[in-house]
């Protein structure tokens, strides 16, 4: 394909003249680059750009073309956002209305020798959705925006962590592809393992410009097979690879990949080549009923996997800025936190090849939602056909990726229908059940029967028959979302659940200090503009009140809300893991952010790791020790048995040892045990704690504990490019954090939330601090903090 990447210009009624445009890109980023708008991520700028989403725009490109005699010349648009008309030299090639599809237009007749003008006009998407809503009737929606009336990234219209920046533009590559005789229109490899034999069934569809007999060859290493396409444009090539090295998820083995090459020939002439990497692995979703309800266990290569997951949202509100290196950074954050699964949430996008390629390489499992979230979706035309075309394209596109292990029908829409008052509003109007229970499962069964499909997240299993069905969020069955903790309950309430698989649970905290600072949002209305969740600040405050009592000033608010977030999620993860094998997965809401914001993320919009990220790394470690009420639980996700004798101590907060016992921890591979403690170290009182390895237990909330006033000695010294900050505790110190980004935004720290007993010491490593930065600031508040330097 010859990329048509510029120089493009952007035209709009509100502009004095054309503006240079970047393709792929969008109107907002072009106007930003031209200095015509203020950065909507900063201060209170966001609403000032609302007009952009309610305007019409045109992208224009003048380019030269010379006819090399090919039979066909196609204009290939990998992604247009969203209601577009494409014209070439004044000839309309087509109209589009789905951001989640690609388009190919026959441009042969419209192309001219020499100069050509290509124009892509984008209509006001609100006009489109208003008209459809008028025609089809309104539908309930968790947000006051019309994303359920158009196939466009839902969170583009704003979310409870995202800005309302309604984009338009050529969001994925665009180019000209010339060809003769035939080309590979779709290659869909279904890769399975059958009794150790790797089987690759390559379904191929060719597009023809002639009726010549064609040959399709598929090869993996030295294994080759071919099929003739005579009077047909579809074929199946079946390859067998005896005993291939398998693809394993992280922590279970190597994610081995194999090159698959598919070639289309006409006699000796090579017409088209398609290459991807595939992986041999078997995937099954075990939903068998049992005494407790029914399981939700991913089984990879016959090994049940405890899912240590994170939810993924679009990595930038302007998704065209997310390149391979951004994906690589964020997925590296996930891997380093011991995550093994990423759930691509349904309010975002089907991510690019880079994303799934990286997941394949890293051994990250991917659960992919179809793109429906938190609203009732009409099933009438033109939406039904758009959904069908989009799902067919995306299911086929993603078949090569071994990382993709599950398709999910939607995010929270069955739950919403059941519980959020939709039924009364809907009357007899459609709401999406036809997609989730008929269309989408039939497309997955037809195009990719190798992967499980689950109708919704959350969902409890079984066919949909109506309001008498089992509740879709029943924790004993299937997948569950737990949101009452964030909304109304203290985080210890996670322990009242015995779920089978928690696909969402989360707790907010602000972005890093340096991120809010850069966003000009450290206080006042600007900070408020970076909290998008209804009642969000109040919920943060509720948890502060419950755990810390009065909290005054920005620094304590910022630090202690981050501590609460980390503790909430750590408690949830550790509880769910201690329930193994009854519970077989936890997916934290949410790994990442799309701009600087107060949200549930572990890594903020500037890529800064919040304390939660560090807590998650601990809670998701292969081998976990965790205190749960009355017991020490030990969870072993590794392939080897784990046997260790370990001291468990009961300590006073003054640092005296009150009781101690050597405990034998013996945990089988991929197993969990609980060890009762009452007979060995006794029940800890209010001003006492239990400690074993890096696990701690406190009986009361911070505000009720008689913490000593914190005393410690801290020193900082440069060692090569890094700075080592050593803290020697003179008293008990809880949840020591070092906010290196407050000294310089490029500085990072290797650990957070360290609890020390008097006499213990700990060394933080700070990287990325420029040589001229003030190292001394690393050894005192507000950079170096512990919980008891303010309480007590
Ligand atoms: C669930 C998610 C998201 C949302 C999150 C936090 O509803 O599916 O839609 O951002 O909770 O409220």
Short mmCIF file of C-alpha atoms in Angstrom, two decimals, residues 209-584:
data_model
loop_
_atom_site.label_atom_id
_atom_site.label_comp_id
_atom_site.label_asym_id
_atom_site.label_seq_id
_atom_site.Cartn_x
_atom_site.Cartn_y
_atom_site.Cartn_z
CA UNK A 209 -10.09 -8.92 -10.83
CA UNK A 210 -9.82 -11.96 -13.09
CA UNK A 211 -11.07 -15.54 -13.11
CA UNK A 212 -7.57 -17.07 -13.30
CA UNK A 213 -6.97 -20.16 -11.17
CA UNK A 214 -5.18 -19.19 -7.97
CA UNK A 215 -3.06 -21.00 -5.42
CA UNK A 216 -2.96 -20.21 -1.74
CA UNK A 217 0.04 -21.52 0.18
CA UNK A 218 0.40 -21.43 3.94
CA UNK A 219 3.68 -22.12 5.72
CA UNK A 220 4.83 -22.39 9.30
CA UNK A 221 8.56 -23.13 9.28
CA UNK A 222 9.11 -26.11 6.98
CA UNK A 223 5.45 -27.14 7.17
CA UNK A 224 3.54 -26.10 4.09
CA UNK A 225 0.20 -26.78 2.51
CA UNK A 226 -1.73 -25.29 -0.35
CA UNK A 227 -5.12 -25.09 -1.93
CA UNK A 228 -6.29 -24.16 -5.41
CA UNK A 229 -8.99 -21.58 -5.92
CA UNK A 230 -10.66 -22.44 -9.18
CA UNK A 231 -13.94 -20.69 -9.94
CA UNK A 232 -14.03 -19.66 -6.33
CA UNK A 233 -12.64 -16.97 -4.11
CA UNK A 234 -12.71 -18.86 -0.81
CA UNK A 235 -10.52 -21.68 0.40
CA UNK A 236 -9.19 -23.52 3.41
CA UNK A 237 -5.56 -24.52 3.86
CA UNK A 238 -4.93 -27.00 6.63
CA UNK A 239 -1.47 -27.32 8.12
CA UNK A 240 -0.24 -29.68 10.77
CA UNK A 241 2.77 -28.92 12.93
CA UNK A 242 3.72 -31.93 15.07
CA UNK A 243 4.48 -31.17 18.69
CA UNK A 244 5.01 -27.42 18.32
CA UNK A 245 6.51 -25.32 21.10
CA UNK A 246 3.44 -23.90 22.80
CA UNK A 247 2.38 -20.41 23.68
CA UNK A 248 2.02 -19.99 27.43
CA UNK A 249 0.75 -17.04 29.42
CA UNK A 250 3.16 -15.22 31.70
CA UNK A 251 4.18 -17.28 34.69
CA UNK A 252 3.27 -20.56 33.01
CA UNK A 253 5.98 -20.92 30.36
CA UNK A 254 7.34 -19.20 27.29
CA UNK A 255 4.97 -17.37 24.95
CA UNK A 256 6.47 -19.03 21.88
CA UNK A 257 5.40 -17.57 18.56
CA UNK A 258 5.69 -19.05 15.07
CA UNK A 259 5.66 -17.23 11.75
CA UNK A 260 2.73 -17.99 9.51
CA UNK A 261 3.07 -16.89 5.90
CA UNK A 262 0.21 -17.06 3.44
CA UNK A 263 0.94 -16.48 -0.23
CA UNK A 264 -1.43 -16.00 -3.12
CA UNK A 265 -0.06 -16.96 -6.54
CA UNK A 266 -1.25 -17.16 -10.08
CA UNK A 267 1.02 -19.69 -11.80
CA UNK A 268 4.51 -18.56 -10.83
CA UNK A 269 3.49 -15.01 -10.10
CA UNK A 270 3.26 -13.95 -6.48
CA UNK A 271 0.18 -11.74 -6.13
CA UNK A 272 -0.06 -11.10 -2.40
CA UNK A 273 1.61 -12.14 0.84
CA UNK A 274 0.22 -12.04 4.38
CA UNK A 275 2.34 -12.64 7.47
CA UNK A 276 1.57 -12.87 11.16
CA UNK A 277 2.90 -14.63 14.20
CA UNK A 278 0.68 -17.28 15.71
CA UNK A 279 0.87 -19.33 18.89
CA UNK A 280 -0.16 -22.88 19.62
CA UNK A 281 -2.27 -23.01 22.71
CA UNK A 282 -5.50 -24.47 23.81
CA UNK A 283 -8.08 -22.30 25.53
CA UNK A 284 -11.20 -23.27 27.41
CA UNK A 285 -13.54 -21.41 29.73
CA UNK A 286 -14.69 -23.78 32.46
CA UNK A 287 -18.17 -22.74 33.57
CA UNK A 288 -19.19 -26.04 35.09
CA UNK A 289 -21.88 -25.92 37.78
CA UNK A 290 -20.75 -26.95 41.24
CA UNK A 291 -22.11 -26.88 44.78
CA UNK A 292 -21.38 -23.18 45.14
CA UNK A 293 -22.79 -22.01 41.81
CA UNK A 294 -20.80 -22.17 38.61
CA UNK A 295 -17.14 -21.67 37.84
CA UNK A 296 -15.50 -19.07 35.64
CA UNK A 297 -12.05 -20.48 35.08
CA UNK A 298 -9.77 -19.90 32.13
CA UNK A 299 -7.95 -23.10 31.27
CA UNK A 300 -4.90 -22.64 29.06
CA UNK A 301 -3.18 -25.76 27.71
CA UNK A 302 -5.17 -27.75 30.27
CA UNK A 303 -3.85 -25.65 33.17
CA UNK A 304 -6.42 -23.62 35.12
CA UNK A 305 -5.07 -20.07 35.31
CA UNK A 306 -5.79 -17.73 38.19
CA UNK A 307 -6.35 -14.46 36.36
CA UNK A 308 -4.37 -11.56 37.78
CA UNK A 309 -5.86 -8.92 35.58
CA UNK A 310 -6.25 -5.24 34.93
CA UNK A 311 -8.88 -3.41 32.92
CA UNK A 312 -7.61 -1.38 29.99
CA UNK A 313 -9.14 1.87 28.75
CA UNK A 314 -7.99 3.88 25.70
CA UNK A 315 -4.52 5.10 26.57
CA UNK A 316 -5.13 8.68 25.42
CA UNK A 317 -8.34 10.67 24.92
CA UNK A 318 -6.72 11.39 21.54
CA UNK A 319 -6.10 7.78 20.67
CA UNK A 320 -4.21 8.62 17.50
CA UNK A 321 -1.31 9.67 19.75
CA UNK A 322 -0.92 6.13 21.09
CA UNK A 323 1.92 4.49 19.21
CA UNK A 324 3.70 1.22 19.73
CA UNK A 325 6.03 2.66 22.34
CA UNK A 326 3.14 3.97 24.46
CA UNK A 327 1.55 0.52 24.33
CA UNK A 328 4.88 -1.07 25.18
CA UNK A 329 5.36 1.20 28.19
CA UNK A 330 1.92 0.61 29.60
CA UNK A 331 1.96 -3.13 29.01
CA UNK A 332 5.39 -3.22 30.65
CA UNK A 333 3.77 -1.56 33.66
CA UNK A 334 1.24 -4.37 33.71
CA UNK A 335 3.85 -7.11 33.41
CA UNK A 336 6.06 -5.60 36.10
CA UNK A 337 3.03 -5.61 38.44
CA UNK A 338 2.71 -9.39 37.89
CA UNK A 339 -0.40 -9.00 35.77
CA UNK A 340 -1.25 -11.88 33.42
CA UNK A 341 -4.46 -10.62 31.75
CA UNK A 342 -5.66 -7.38 30.20
CA UNK A 343 -9.36 -6.83 29.70
CA UNK A 344 -10.00 -4.40 26.85
CA UNK A 345 -13.13 -2.67 28.08
CA UNK A 346 -16.15 -2.18 25.83
CA UNK A 347 -16.34 1.63 25.98
CA UNK A 348 -13.05 1.96 24.12
CA UNK A 349 -11.76 0.51 20.86
CA UNK A 350 -10.58 -2.69 19.29
CA UNK A 351 -6.92 -1.87 19.76
CA UNK A 352 -4.30 -1.81 17.00
CA UNK A 353 -2.17 -4.73 15.86
CA UNK A 354 0.68 -3.31 17.94
CA UNK A 355 -1.28 -3.84 21.12
CA UNK A 356 -2.14 -7.49 20.47
CA UNK A 357 1.34 -8.20 19.01
CA UNK A 358 2.90 -6.94 22.22
CA UNK A 359 0.49 -9.00 24.33
CA UNK A 360 1.41 -12.06 22.23
CA UNK A 361 5.10 -11.43 22.85
CA UNK A 362 4.70 -10.72 26.55
CA UNK A 363 2.45 -13.68 27.28
CA UNK A 364 -0.35 -11.40 28.41
CA UNK A 365 -3.83 -12.89 28.07
CA UNK A 366 -6.45 -10.60 26.55
CA UNK A 367 -10.17 -10.58 27.23
CA UNK A 368 -11.79 -8.41 24.58
CA UNK A 369 -15.19 -6.80 24.98
CA UNK A 370 -17.28 -6.04 21.97
CA UNK A 371 -17.77 -2.29 21.98
CA UNK A 372 -20.88 -1.70 24.03
CA UNK A 373 -20.84 -0.12 27.49
CA UNK A 374 -23.21 1.12 30.15
CA UNK A 375 -26.19 1.90 27.89
CA UNK A 376 -29.11 0.40 26.00
CA UNK A 377 -28.20 0.05 22.32
CA UNK A 378 -30.83 0.08 19.57
CA UNK A 379 -30.83 -2.97 17.33
CA UNK A 380 -32.53 -1.33 14.34
CA UNK A 381 -30.88 -0.39 11.06
CA UNK A 382 -28.47 1.04 10.22
CA UNK A 383 -26.89 0.06 13.55
CA UNK A 384 -27.52 -3.67 13.28
CA UNK A 385 -25.66 -3.93 9.97
CA UNK A 386 -22.84 -1.77 11.24
CA UNK A 387 -22.42 -3.93 14.34
CA UNK A 388 -22.47 -7.06 12.23
CA UNK A 389 -19.89 -5.74 9.76
CA UNK A 390 -17.66 -4.46 12.55
CA UNK A 391 -17.82 -7.69 14.55
CA UNK A 392 -17.12 -9.83 11.48
CA UNK A 393 -14.10 -7.73 10.60
CA UNK A 394 -12.66 -7.58 14.11
CA UNK A 395 -13.20 -11.24 14.98
CA UNK A 396 -11.46 -12.23 11.76
CA UNK A 397 -8.67 -9.69 12.20
CA UNK A 398 -7.78 -10.86 15.69
CA UNK A 399 -7.81 -14.62 15.06
CA UNK A 400 -4.01 -14.90 14.70
CA UNK A 401 -3.30 -13.57 18.20
CA UNK A 402 -2.71 -16.27 20.83
CA UNK A 403 -3.03 -13.65 23.56
CA UNK A 404 -6.72 -13.16 22.78
CA UNK A 405 -8.52 -15.77 24.85
CA UNK A 406 -12.08 -14.54 25.24
CA UNK A 407 -14.71 -12.40 23.56
CA UNK A 408 -17.26 -10.68 25.80
CA UNK A 409 -20.53 -9.24 24.50
CA UNK A 410 -20.60 -5.95 26.39
CA UNK A 411 -19.75 -4.05 29.56
CA UNK A 412 -22.52 -3.91 32.18
CA UNK A 413 -25.46 -3.75 29.76
CA UNK A 414 -27.26 -6.84 30.98
CA UNK A 415 -26.72 -5.67 34.54
CA UNK A 416 -27.98 -2.21 33.54
CA UNK A 417 -31.09 -3.68 31.93
CA UNK A 418 -31.77 -5.72 35.03
CA UNK A 419 -31.04 -3.19 37.79
CA UNK A 420 -30.73 0.36 36.58
CA UNK A 421 -34.37 1.14 35.77
CA UNK A 422 -34.02 0.68 32.03
CA UNK A 423 -36.95 -1.69 31.56
CA UNK A 424 -39.57 0.89 32.47
CA UNK A 425 -37.99 3.49 30.18
CA UNK A 426 -37.56 1.10 27.29
CA UNK A 427 -41.09 -0.25 26.98
CA UNK A 428 -40.87 -2.57 23.98
CA UNK A 429 -37.81 -0.89 22.47
CA UNK A 430 -34.69 -2.92 21.71
CA UNK A 431 -31.70 -2.56 24.04
CA UNK A 432 -28.98 -4.80 22.63
CA UNK A 433 -29.93 -8.31 23.76
CA UNK A 434 -30.12 -9.33 20.11
CA UNK A 435 -26.46 -8.44 19.77
CA UNK A 436 -25.22 -10.08 22.95
CA UNK A 437 -27.27 -13.27 22.82
CA UNK A 438 -27.72 -13.86 19.08
CA UNK A 439 -25.62 -11.89 16.62
CA UNK A 440 -22.26 -11.77 18.37
CA UNK A 441 -22.18 -15.38 19.60
CA UNK A 442 -23.17 -16.58 16.15
CA UNK A 443 -20.39 -14.54 14.54
CA UNK A 444 -17.79 -15.88 17.00
CA UNK A 445 -19.07 -19.45 16.48
CA UNK A 446 -18.89 -19.06 12.72
CA UNK A 447 -15.62 -17.17 12.31
CA UNK A 448 -13.66 -18.19 15.39
CA UNK A 449 -14.97 -21.26 17.19
CA UNK A 450 -11.58 -21.63 18.91
CA UNK A 451 -12.38 -18.89 21.44
CA UNK A 452 -14.98 -18.74 24.17
CA UNK A 453 -17.66 -16.08 24.09
CA UNK A 454 -19.36 -14.74 27.22
CA UNK A 455 -22.43 -12.52 26.71
CA UNK A 456 -21.52 -9.72 29.10
CA UNK A 457 -19.31 -8.52 31.89
CA UNK A 458 -20.70 -9.23 34.42
CA UNK A 459 -22.80 -12.27 33.51
CA UNK A 460 -23.90 -15.33 35.43
CA UNK A 461 -24.39 -17.78 32.56
CA UNK A 462 -27.27 -19.37 30.72
CA UNK A 463 -29.51 -18.07 27.96
CA UNK A 464 -31.28 -14.76 28.31
CA UNK A 465 -34.99 -15.14 28.88
CA UNK A 466 -35.91 -12.03 30.83
CA UNK A 467 -36.16 -10.55 34.26
CA UNK A 468 -36.70 -13.92 35.93
CA UNK A 469 -33.18 -15.08 34.97
CA UNK A 470 -30.49 -15.49 37.57
CA UNK A 471 -29.11 -12.07 38.44
CA UNK A 472 -26.32 -11.25 35.96
CA UNK A 473 -24.07 -10.06 38.77
CA UNK A 474 -24.62 -13.03 41.10
CA UNK A 475 -21.15 -13.55 42.62
CA UNK A 476 -21.61 -17.31 42.87
CA UNK A 477 -21.96 -17.66 39.10
CA UNK A 478 -19.73 -16.50 36.29
CA UNK A 479 -18.15 -13.06 36.28
CA UNK A 480 -18.91 -10.29 38.77
CA UNK A 481 -18.34 -6.55 39.09
CA UNK A 482 -18.04 -5.26 42.63
CA UNK A 483 -18.79 -1.55 42.85
CA UNK A 484 -20.56 -1.15 46.19
CA UNK A 485 -17.18 -0.78 47.89
CA UNK A 486 -16.27 2.33 45.97
CA UNK A 487 -19.81 3.69 45.96
CA UNK A 488 -21.06 3.08 49.47
CA UNK A 489 -19.07 0.60 51.56
CA UNK A 490 -15.75 0.47 53.32
CA UNK A 491 -13.19 -1.60 51.47
CA UNK A 492 -13.17 -4.33 54.13
CA UNK A 493 -16.56 -5.16 52.60
CA UNK A 494 -14.74 -6.99 49.79
CA UNK A 495 -14.45 -9.79 52.34
CA UNK A 496 -18.20 -10.24 52.43
CA UNK A 497 -18.01 -11.56 48.84
CA UNK A 498 -17.20 -15.08 47.76
CA UNK A 499 -17.07 -14.49 44.03
CA UNK A 500 -16.02 -16.89 41.29
CA UNK A 501 -14.30 -14.25 39.16
CA UNK A 502 -14.24 -10.50 39.69
CA UNK A 503 -14.00 -8.73 36.35
CA UNK A 504 -14.13 -5.21 37.84
CA UNK A 505 -13.52 -3.66 41.22
CA UNK A 506 -11.77 -0.39 41.82
CA UNK A 507 -11.07 2.53 44.08
CA UNK A 508 -10.10 6.06 43.09
CA UNK A 509 -7.10 8.20 43.92
CA UNK A 510 -5.64 11.33 42.39
CA UNK A 511 -2.97 11.24 39.72
CA UNK A 512 0.63 11.83 40.82
CA UNK A 513 1.46 15.28 42.11
CA UNK A 514 3.66 16.07 39.13
CA UNK A 515 0.87 15.04 36.76
CA UNK A 516 -1.69 17.31 38.40
CA UNK A 517 0.90 20.05 38.50
CA UNK A 518 1.59 19.72 34.78
CA UNK A 519 -2.15 19.71 34.13
CA UNK A 520 -2.49 22.96 36.08
CA UNK A 521 -5.00 21.14 38.26
CA UNK A 522 -3.57 21.12 41.76
CA UNK A 523 -6.50 22.87 43.36
CA UNK A 524 -9.79 24.70 43.08
CA UNK A 525 -12.07 24.43 40.05
CA UNK A 526 -9.24 23.09 37.89
CA UNK A 527 -8.79 20.10 40.20
CA UNK A 528 -12.56 19.66 40.29
CA UNK A 529 -12.53 19.62 36.47
CA UNK A 530 -10.22 16.62 36.67
CA UNK A 531 -12.64 14.57 38.77
CA UNK A 532 -15.27 13.13 36.44
CA UNK A 533 -17.03 10.64 38.69
CA UNK A 534 -20.34 11.78 40.14
CA UNK A 535 -19.80 12.26 43.86
CA UNK A 536 -16.23 11.09 43.43
CA UNK A 537 -14.62 13.51 45.84
CA UNK A 538 -17.24 12.67 48.44
CA UNK A 539 -16.44 8.98 48.13
CA UNK A 540 -12.74 9.71 48.56
CA UNK A 541 -13.63 11.78 51.60
CA UNK A 542 -15.82 9.02 53.02
CA UNK A 543 -12.87 6.63 53.02
CA UNK A 544 -10.58 9.29 54.51
CA UNK A 545 -13.10 9.90 57.29
CA UNK A 546 -13.47 6.22 57.97
CA UNK A 547 -9.77 5.46 58.14
CA UNK A 548 -7.96 8.64 59.03
CA UNK A 549 -10.47 11.01 60.61
CA UNK A 550 -9.73 14.67 59.99
CA UNK A 551 -7.40 15.21 57.08
CA UNK A 552 -6.26 18.73 56.40
CA UNK A 553 -4.37 20.27 53.54
CA UNK A 554 -3.62 19.12 50.03
CA UNK A 555 -0.52 17.09 50.84
CA UNK A 556 -2.22 14.83 53.37
CA UNK A 557 -5.32 14.55 51.20
CA UNK A 558 -3.22 13.54 48.22
CA UNK A 559 -1.06 11.05 50.07
CA UNK A 560 -3.80 9.44 52.15
CA UNK A 561 -6.29 9.07 49.31
CA UNK A 562 -3.53 7.26 47.41
CA UNK A 563 -2.89 5.07 50.47
CA UNK A 564 -6.59 4.23 50.71
CA UNK A 565 -6.71 3.31 47.04
CA UNK A 566 -3.72 1.00 47.38
CA UNK A 567 -4.97 -0.63 50.55
CA UNK A 568 -8.47 -1.14 49.19
CA UNK A 569 -7.30 -2.93 46.08
CA UNK A 570 -4.60 -4.89 47.87
CA UNK A 571 -7.18 -6.10 50.37
CA UNK A 572 -9.59 -7.08 47.59
CA UNK A 573 -6.98 -8.88 45.49
CA UNK A 574 -5.52 -10.75 48.46
CA UNK A 575 -8.95 -11.82 49.68
CA UNK A 576 -9.99 -13.06 46.23
CA UNK A 577 -6.70 -14.91 45.80
CA UNK A 578 -7.08 -16.53 49.21
CA UNK A 579 -10.36 -18.03 47.93
CA UNK A 580 -8.60 -20.01 45.20
CA UNK A 581 -9.84 -22.29 43.59
CA UNK A 582 -13.40 -21.16 44.38
CA UNK A 583 -12.44 -17.78 42.95
CA UNK A 584 -10.23 -17.94 39.85
#
